CSV table of C-alpha atoms and ligand atoms in Angstrom, one decimal:
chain,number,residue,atom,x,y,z
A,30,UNK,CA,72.4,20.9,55.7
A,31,UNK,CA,69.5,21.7,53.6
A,32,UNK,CA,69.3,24.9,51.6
A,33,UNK,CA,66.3,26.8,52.0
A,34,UNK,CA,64.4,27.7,49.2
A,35,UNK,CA,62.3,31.0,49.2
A,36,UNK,CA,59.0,30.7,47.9
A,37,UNK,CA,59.1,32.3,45.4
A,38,UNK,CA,61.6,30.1,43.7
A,39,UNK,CA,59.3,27.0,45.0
A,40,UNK,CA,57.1,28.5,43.1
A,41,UNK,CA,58.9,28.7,39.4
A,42,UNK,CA,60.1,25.2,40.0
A,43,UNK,CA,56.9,23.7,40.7
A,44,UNK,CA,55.4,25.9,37.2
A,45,UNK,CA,58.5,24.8,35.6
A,46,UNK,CA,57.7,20.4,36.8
A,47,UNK,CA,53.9,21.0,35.8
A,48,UNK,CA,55.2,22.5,32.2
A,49,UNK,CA,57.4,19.4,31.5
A,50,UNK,CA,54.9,16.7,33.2
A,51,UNK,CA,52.4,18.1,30.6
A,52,UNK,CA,54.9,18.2,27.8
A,53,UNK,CA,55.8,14.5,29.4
A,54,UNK,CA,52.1,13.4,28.8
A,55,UNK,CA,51.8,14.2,25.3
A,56,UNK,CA,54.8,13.0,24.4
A,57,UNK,CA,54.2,9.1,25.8
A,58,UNK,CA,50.4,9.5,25.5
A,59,UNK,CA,49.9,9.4,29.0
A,60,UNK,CA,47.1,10.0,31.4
A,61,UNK,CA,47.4,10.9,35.3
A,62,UNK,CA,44.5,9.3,37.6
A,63,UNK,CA,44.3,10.7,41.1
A,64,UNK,CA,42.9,10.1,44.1
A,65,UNK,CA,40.9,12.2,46.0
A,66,UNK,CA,43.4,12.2,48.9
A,67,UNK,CA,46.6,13.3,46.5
A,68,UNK,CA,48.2,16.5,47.0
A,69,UNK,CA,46.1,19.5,45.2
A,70,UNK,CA,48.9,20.5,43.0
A,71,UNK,CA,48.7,16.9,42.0
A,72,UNK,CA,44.9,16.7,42.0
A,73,UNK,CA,45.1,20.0,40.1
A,74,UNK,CA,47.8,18.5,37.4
A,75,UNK,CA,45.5,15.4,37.4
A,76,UNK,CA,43.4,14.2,33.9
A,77,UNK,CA,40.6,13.0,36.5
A,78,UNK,CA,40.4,13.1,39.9
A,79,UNK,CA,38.1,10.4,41.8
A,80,UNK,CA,37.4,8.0,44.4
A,81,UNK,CA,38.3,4.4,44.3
A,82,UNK,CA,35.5,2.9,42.3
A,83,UNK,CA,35.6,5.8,39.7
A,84,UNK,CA,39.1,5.7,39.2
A,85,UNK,CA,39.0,1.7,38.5
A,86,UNK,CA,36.0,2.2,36.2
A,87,UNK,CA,38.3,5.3,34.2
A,88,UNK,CA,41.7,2.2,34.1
A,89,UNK,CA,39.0,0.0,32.6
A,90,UNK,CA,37.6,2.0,29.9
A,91,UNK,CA,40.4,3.5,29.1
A,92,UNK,CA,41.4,3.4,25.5
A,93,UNK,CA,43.6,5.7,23.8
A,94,UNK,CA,46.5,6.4,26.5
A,95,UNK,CA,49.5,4.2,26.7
A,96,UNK,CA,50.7,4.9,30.2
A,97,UNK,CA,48.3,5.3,32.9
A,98,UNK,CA,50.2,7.2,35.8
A,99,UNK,CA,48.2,6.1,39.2
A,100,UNK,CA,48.8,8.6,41.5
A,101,UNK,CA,47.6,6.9,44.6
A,102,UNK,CA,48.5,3.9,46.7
A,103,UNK,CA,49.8,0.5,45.5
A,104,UNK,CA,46.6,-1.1,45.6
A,105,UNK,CA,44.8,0.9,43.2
A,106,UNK,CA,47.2,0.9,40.9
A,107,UNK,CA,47.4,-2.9,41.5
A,108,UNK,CA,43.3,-2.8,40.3
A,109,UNK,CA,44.2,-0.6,37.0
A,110,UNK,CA,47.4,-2.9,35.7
A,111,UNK,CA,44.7,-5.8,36.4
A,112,UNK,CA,41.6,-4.5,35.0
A,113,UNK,CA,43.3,-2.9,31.5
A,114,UNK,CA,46.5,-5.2,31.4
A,115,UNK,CA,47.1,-4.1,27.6
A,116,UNK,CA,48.4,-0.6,29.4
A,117,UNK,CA,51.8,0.5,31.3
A,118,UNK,CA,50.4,1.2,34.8
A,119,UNK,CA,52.7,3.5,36.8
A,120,UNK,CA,52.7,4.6,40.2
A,121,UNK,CA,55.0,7.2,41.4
A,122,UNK,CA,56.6,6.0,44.5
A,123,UNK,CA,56.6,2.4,45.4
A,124,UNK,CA,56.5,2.8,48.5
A,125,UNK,CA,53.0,4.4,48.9
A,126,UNK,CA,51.4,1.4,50.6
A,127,UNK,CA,48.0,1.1,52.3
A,128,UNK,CA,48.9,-0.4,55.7
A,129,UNK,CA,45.1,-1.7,55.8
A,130,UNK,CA,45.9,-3.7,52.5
A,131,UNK,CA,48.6,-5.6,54.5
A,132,UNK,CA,46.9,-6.4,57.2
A,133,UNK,CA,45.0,-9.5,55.4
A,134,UNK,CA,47.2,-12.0,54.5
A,135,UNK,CA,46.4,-15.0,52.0
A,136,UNK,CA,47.0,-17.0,55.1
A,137,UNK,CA,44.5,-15.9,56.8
A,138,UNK,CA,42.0,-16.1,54.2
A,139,UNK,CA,42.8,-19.6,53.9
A,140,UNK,CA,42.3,-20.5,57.5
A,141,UNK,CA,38.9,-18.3,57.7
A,142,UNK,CA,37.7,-20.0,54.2
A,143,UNK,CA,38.4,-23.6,55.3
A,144,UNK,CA,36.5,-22.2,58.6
A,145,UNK,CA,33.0,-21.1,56.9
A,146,UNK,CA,33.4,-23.1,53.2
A,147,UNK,CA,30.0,-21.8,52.2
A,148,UNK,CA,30.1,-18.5,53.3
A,149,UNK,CA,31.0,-16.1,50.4
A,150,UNK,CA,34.5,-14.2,50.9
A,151,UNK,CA,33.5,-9.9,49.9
A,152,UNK,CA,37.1,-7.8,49.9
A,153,UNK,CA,37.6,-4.1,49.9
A,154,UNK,CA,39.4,-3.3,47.0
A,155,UNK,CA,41.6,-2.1,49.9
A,156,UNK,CA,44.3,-5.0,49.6
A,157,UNK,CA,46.5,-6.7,47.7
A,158,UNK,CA,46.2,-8.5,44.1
A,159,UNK,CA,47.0,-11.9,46.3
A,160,UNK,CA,43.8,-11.8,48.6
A,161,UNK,CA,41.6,-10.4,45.8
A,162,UNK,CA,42.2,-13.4,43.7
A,163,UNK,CA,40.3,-15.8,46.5
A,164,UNK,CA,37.2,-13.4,47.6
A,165,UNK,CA,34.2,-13.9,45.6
A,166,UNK,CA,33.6,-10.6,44.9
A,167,UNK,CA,35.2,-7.1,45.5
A,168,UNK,CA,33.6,-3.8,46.8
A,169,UNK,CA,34.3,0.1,47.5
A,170,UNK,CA,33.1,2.3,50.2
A,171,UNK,CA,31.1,3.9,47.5
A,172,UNK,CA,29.3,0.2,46.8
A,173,UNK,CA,29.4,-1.9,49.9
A,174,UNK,CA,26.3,-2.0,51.0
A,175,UNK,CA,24.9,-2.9,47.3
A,176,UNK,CA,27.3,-5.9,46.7
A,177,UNK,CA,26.6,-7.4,50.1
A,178,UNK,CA,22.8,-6.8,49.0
A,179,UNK,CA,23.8,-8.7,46.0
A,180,UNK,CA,24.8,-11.9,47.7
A,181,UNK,CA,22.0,-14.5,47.8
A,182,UNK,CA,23.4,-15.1,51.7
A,183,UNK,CA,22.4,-13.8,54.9
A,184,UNK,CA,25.9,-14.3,56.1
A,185,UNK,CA,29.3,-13.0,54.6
A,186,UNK,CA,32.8,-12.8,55.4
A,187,UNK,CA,34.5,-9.6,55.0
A,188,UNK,CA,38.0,-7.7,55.2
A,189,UNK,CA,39.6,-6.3,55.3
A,190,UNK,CA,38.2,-3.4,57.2
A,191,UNK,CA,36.5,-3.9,60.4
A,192,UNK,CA,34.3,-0.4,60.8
A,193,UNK,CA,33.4,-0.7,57.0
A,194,UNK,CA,32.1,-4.6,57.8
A,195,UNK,CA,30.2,-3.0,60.9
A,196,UNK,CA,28.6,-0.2,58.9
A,197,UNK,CA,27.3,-2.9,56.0
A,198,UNK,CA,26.4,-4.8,58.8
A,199,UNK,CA,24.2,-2.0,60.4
A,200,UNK,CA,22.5,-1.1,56.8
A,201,UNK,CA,21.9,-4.1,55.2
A,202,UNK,CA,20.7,-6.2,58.2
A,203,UNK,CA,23.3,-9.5,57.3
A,204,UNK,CA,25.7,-10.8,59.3
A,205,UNK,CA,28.8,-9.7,58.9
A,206,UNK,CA,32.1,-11.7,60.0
A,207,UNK,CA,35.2,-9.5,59.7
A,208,UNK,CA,38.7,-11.1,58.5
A,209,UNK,CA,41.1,-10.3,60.3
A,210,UNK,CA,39.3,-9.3,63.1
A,211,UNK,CA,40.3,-5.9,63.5
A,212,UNK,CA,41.1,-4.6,60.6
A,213,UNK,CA,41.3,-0.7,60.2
A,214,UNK,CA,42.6,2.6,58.3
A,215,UNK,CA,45.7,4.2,60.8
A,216,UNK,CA,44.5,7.8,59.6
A,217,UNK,CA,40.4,7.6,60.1
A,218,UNK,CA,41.3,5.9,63.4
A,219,UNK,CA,42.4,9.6,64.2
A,220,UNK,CA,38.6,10.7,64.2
A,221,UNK,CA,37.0,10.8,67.2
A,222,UNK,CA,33.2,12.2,68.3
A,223,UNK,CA,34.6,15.0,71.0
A,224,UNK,CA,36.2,16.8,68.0
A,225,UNK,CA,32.8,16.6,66.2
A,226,UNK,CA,30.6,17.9,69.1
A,227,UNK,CA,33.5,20.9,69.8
A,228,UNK,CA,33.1,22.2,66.5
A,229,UNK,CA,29.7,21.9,66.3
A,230,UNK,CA,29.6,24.1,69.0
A,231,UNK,CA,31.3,26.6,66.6
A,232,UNK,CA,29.0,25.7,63.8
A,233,UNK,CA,25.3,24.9,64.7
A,234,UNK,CA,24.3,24.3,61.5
A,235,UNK,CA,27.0,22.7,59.9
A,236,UNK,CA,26.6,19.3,58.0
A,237,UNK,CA,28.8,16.1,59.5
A,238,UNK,CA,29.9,13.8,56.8
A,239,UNK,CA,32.6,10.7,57.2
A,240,UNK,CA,33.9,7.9,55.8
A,241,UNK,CA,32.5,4.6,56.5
A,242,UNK,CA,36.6,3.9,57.6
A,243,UNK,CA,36.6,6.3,61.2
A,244,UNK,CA,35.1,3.7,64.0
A,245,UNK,CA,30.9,3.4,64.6
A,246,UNK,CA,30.6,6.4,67.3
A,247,UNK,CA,31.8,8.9,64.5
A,248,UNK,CA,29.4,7.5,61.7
A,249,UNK,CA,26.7,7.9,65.1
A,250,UNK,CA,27.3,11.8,65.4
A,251,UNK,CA,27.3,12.1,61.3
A,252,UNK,CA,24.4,13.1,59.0
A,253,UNK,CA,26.4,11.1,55.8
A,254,UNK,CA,28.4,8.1,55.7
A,255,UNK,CA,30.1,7.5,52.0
A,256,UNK,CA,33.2,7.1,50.0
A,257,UNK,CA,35.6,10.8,49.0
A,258,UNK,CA,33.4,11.0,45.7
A,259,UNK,CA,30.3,10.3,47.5
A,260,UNK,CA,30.6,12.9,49.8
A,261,UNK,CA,31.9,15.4,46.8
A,262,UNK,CA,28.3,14.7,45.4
A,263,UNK,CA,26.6,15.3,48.9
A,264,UNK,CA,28.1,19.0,49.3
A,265,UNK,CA,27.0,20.1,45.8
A,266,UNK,CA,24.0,18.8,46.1
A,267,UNK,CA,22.9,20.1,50.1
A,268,UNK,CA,22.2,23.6,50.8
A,269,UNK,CA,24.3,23.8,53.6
A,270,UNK,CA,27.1,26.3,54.0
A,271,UNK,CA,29.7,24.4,56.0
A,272,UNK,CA,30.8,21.2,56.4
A,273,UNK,CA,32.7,19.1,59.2
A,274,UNK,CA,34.3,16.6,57.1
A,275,UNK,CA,35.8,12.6,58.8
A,276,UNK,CA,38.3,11.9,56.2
A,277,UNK,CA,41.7,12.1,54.6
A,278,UNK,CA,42.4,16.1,54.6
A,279,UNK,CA,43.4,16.0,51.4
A,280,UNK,CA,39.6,15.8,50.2
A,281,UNK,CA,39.4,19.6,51.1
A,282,UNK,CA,41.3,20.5,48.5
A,283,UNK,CA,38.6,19.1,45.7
A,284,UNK,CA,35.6,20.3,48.2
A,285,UNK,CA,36.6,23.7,48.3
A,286,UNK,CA,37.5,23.9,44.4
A,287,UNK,CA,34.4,22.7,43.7
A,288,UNK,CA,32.3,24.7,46.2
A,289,UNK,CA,34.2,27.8,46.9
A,290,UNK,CA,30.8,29.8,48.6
A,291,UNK,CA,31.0,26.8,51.1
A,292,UNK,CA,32.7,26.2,54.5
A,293,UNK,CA,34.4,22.9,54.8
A,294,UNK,CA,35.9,22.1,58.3
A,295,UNK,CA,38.2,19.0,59.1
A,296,UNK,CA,37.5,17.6,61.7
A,297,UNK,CA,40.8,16.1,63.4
A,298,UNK,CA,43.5,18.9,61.9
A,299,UNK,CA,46.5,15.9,61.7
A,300,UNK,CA,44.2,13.5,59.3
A,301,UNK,CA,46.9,13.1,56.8
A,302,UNK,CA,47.7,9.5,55.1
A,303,UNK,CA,50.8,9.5,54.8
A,304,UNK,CA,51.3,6.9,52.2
A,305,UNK,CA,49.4,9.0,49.8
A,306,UNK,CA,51.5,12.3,50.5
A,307,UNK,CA,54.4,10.2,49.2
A,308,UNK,CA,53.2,11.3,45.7
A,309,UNK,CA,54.5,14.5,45.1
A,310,UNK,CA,55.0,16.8,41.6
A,311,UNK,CA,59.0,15.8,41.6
A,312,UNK,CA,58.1,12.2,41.9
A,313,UNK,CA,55.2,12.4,39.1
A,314,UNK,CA,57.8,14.1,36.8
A,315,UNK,CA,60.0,11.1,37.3
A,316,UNK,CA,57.9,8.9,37.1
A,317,UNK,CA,56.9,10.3,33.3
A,318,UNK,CA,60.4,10.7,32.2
A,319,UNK,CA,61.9,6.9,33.3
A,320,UNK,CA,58.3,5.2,33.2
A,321,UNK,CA,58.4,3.8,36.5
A,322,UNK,CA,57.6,2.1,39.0
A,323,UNK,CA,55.9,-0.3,36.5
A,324,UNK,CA,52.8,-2.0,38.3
A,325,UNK,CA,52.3,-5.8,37.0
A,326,UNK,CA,50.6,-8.6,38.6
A,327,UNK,CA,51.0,-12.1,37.6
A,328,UNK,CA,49.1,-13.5,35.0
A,329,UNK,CA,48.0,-16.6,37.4
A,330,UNK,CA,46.9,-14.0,40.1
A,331,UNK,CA,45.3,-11.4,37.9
A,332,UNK,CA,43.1,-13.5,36.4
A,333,UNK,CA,40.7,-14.5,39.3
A,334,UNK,CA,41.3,-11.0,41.1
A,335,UNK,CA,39.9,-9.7,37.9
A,336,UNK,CA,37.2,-11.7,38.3
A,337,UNK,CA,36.3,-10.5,41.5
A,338,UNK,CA,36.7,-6.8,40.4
A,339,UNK,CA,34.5,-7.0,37.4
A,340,UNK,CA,31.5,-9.1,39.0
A,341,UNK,CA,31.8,-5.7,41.3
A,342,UNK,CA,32.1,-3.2,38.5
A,343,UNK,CA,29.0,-5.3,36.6
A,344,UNK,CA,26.7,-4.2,39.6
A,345,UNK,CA,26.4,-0.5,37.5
A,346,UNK,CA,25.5,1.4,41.2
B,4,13P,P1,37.4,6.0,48.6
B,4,13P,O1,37.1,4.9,47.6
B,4,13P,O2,36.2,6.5,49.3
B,4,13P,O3,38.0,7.1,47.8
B,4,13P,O4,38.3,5.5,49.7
B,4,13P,C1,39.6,5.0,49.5
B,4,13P,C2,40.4,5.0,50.7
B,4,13P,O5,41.5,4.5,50.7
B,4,13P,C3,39.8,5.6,51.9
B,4,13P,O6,40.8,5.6,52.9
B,5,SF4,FE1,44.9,3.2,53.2
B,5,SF4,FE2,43.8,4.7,55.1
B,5,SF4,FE3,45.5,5.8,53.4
B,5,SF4,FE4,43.1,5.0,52.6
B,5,SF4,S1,43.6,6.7,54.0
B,5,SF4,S2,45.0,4.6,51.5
B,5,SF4,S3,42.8,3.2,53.8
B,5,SF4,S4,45.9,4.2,54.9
């Protein structure tokens, strides 16, 4: 049976990890990247916190740490050990796994590419190391629409996620042919447009942002559509005082630090990815003090996935 724990005693032993991870992090010259979906005593304990493309661009430049620890899911991490090979990439639990990244196989992307030869291949940097490395080019949720816009082709093939191909789609006027065909995120599926008209009810005025992940009838009823860091930027920036938010919950955490005069409402209570909640303060402690789990891709692999990543990272937006 499990003990219970008061909290008070939670509390001295979380003080007592976030004392020895920072003592950890000098030590091995370290740095912690985190998500914007990560726990906030993570995000809190984090060097920088970000969205996908900011935290690949951060990997990339980075210089004088050692060990980056990737607090995220393995396909991030996956981008970092690729994009700055020269550094130990950890991520804290192995198993933290994007279930949309497994959903394209190299399989498939070799049936759909002998399909359409001379249609160019785009890939969310949501999936694996092995699909990246035969896409022509790579995007974020925060870039999308500007690397389709890039593409000297009116028709493209894209994957792995089917609402983000019909939301490029919609904005840059191409034709968009999603591989697989229904590819999608398990948590933004949760989202739906009754939640968002209930609590709008509640709160007239309140501004509706999502993530170009929840299906096409919740980017209808939403005033913004953009990546975690995106939206970060869109609450500072409006006058608005509350918020009805389409994404992981954990991007409350960072929306509320960063405005606390502002209301910020989630819109489907149980929007939790669990594969990033695997990260916890007792994990990132172990992590630091046995240097694991040690992400590496091979050499053969890397190579063109890296290729695909930096033509992305060259477009600046
Ligand atoms: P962002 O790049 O917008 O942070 O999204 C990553 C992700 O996994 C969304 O589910
Ligand atoms: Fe993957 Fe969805 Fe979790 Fe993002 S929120 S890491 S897309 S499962």
């Amino acid at each position: 049976m499990r003990k219970i724990i008061s909290r008070s005693t939670q509390r001295r032993i979380a003080v007592q990890l976030i004392d020895e991870i920072n003592r950890l992090k000098k030590e091995k010259k370290a740095i912690i990247l985190a998500h914007n979906y990560q726990r906030p005593e993570i995000q809190d304990i984090a060097d920088y916190v970000g969205d996908s493309i900011e935290l690949s661009r951060k990997a990339m430049d980075e210089k004088e740490a050692e060990i980056i620890v990737f607090s995220a899911v393995d396909f991030m991490a996956e981008s970092a050990a690729i994009l700055n090979p020269d550094k130990k990439v950890l991520l804290p639990t192995l198993g933290a796994r994007c279930p949309m990244a497994q959903m394209l196989t190299v399989d498939e992307i070799k049936r759909t590419r002998a399909l359409h030869p001379d249609i160019p291949l785009v890939l969310y940097v949501n999936t694996l190391a092995s699909a990246k490395a035969y896409c022509d080019i790579c995007c974020t949720s925060a870039n999308a629409v500007d690397v389709i816009e890039s593409l000297n082709a009116e028709t493209v093939l894209f994957g792995p996620d089917r609402n983000l191909a019909e939301y490029v789609e919609r904005k840059t006027g191409k034709t968009v042919i999603p591989v697989p065909e229904r590819g999608f995120c398990p948590t933004h599926l949760l989202f739906q447009p009754e939640d968002v008209q209930i609590l709008k009810m509640q709160y007239p005025e309140a501004v509706v942002m999502v993530h170009p992940e929840c299906n096409i009838d919740m980017q209808n009823v939403a005033d913004f559509v953009g990546s975690t860091s995106q939206m970060c930027r869109c609450a500072r920036e409006s006058t608005a005082r509350t918020f009805i938010i389409g994404t992981e919950e954990g991007l409350l955490h960072r929306l509320r630090k960063d405005n606390p005069e502002k209301r910020f409402v989630l819109a489907y209570e149980e929007a939790v990815c669990p594969n990033m909640k695997l990260n916890t303060l007792d994990r990132l402690y172990a992590a630091l003090k046995q240097e694991k789990y040690a992400i590496t891709v091979p050499e053969s692999i890397a190579k063109k996935a890296r290729k695909a990543l930096e033509k992305m990272l060259a477009l600046k937006k």
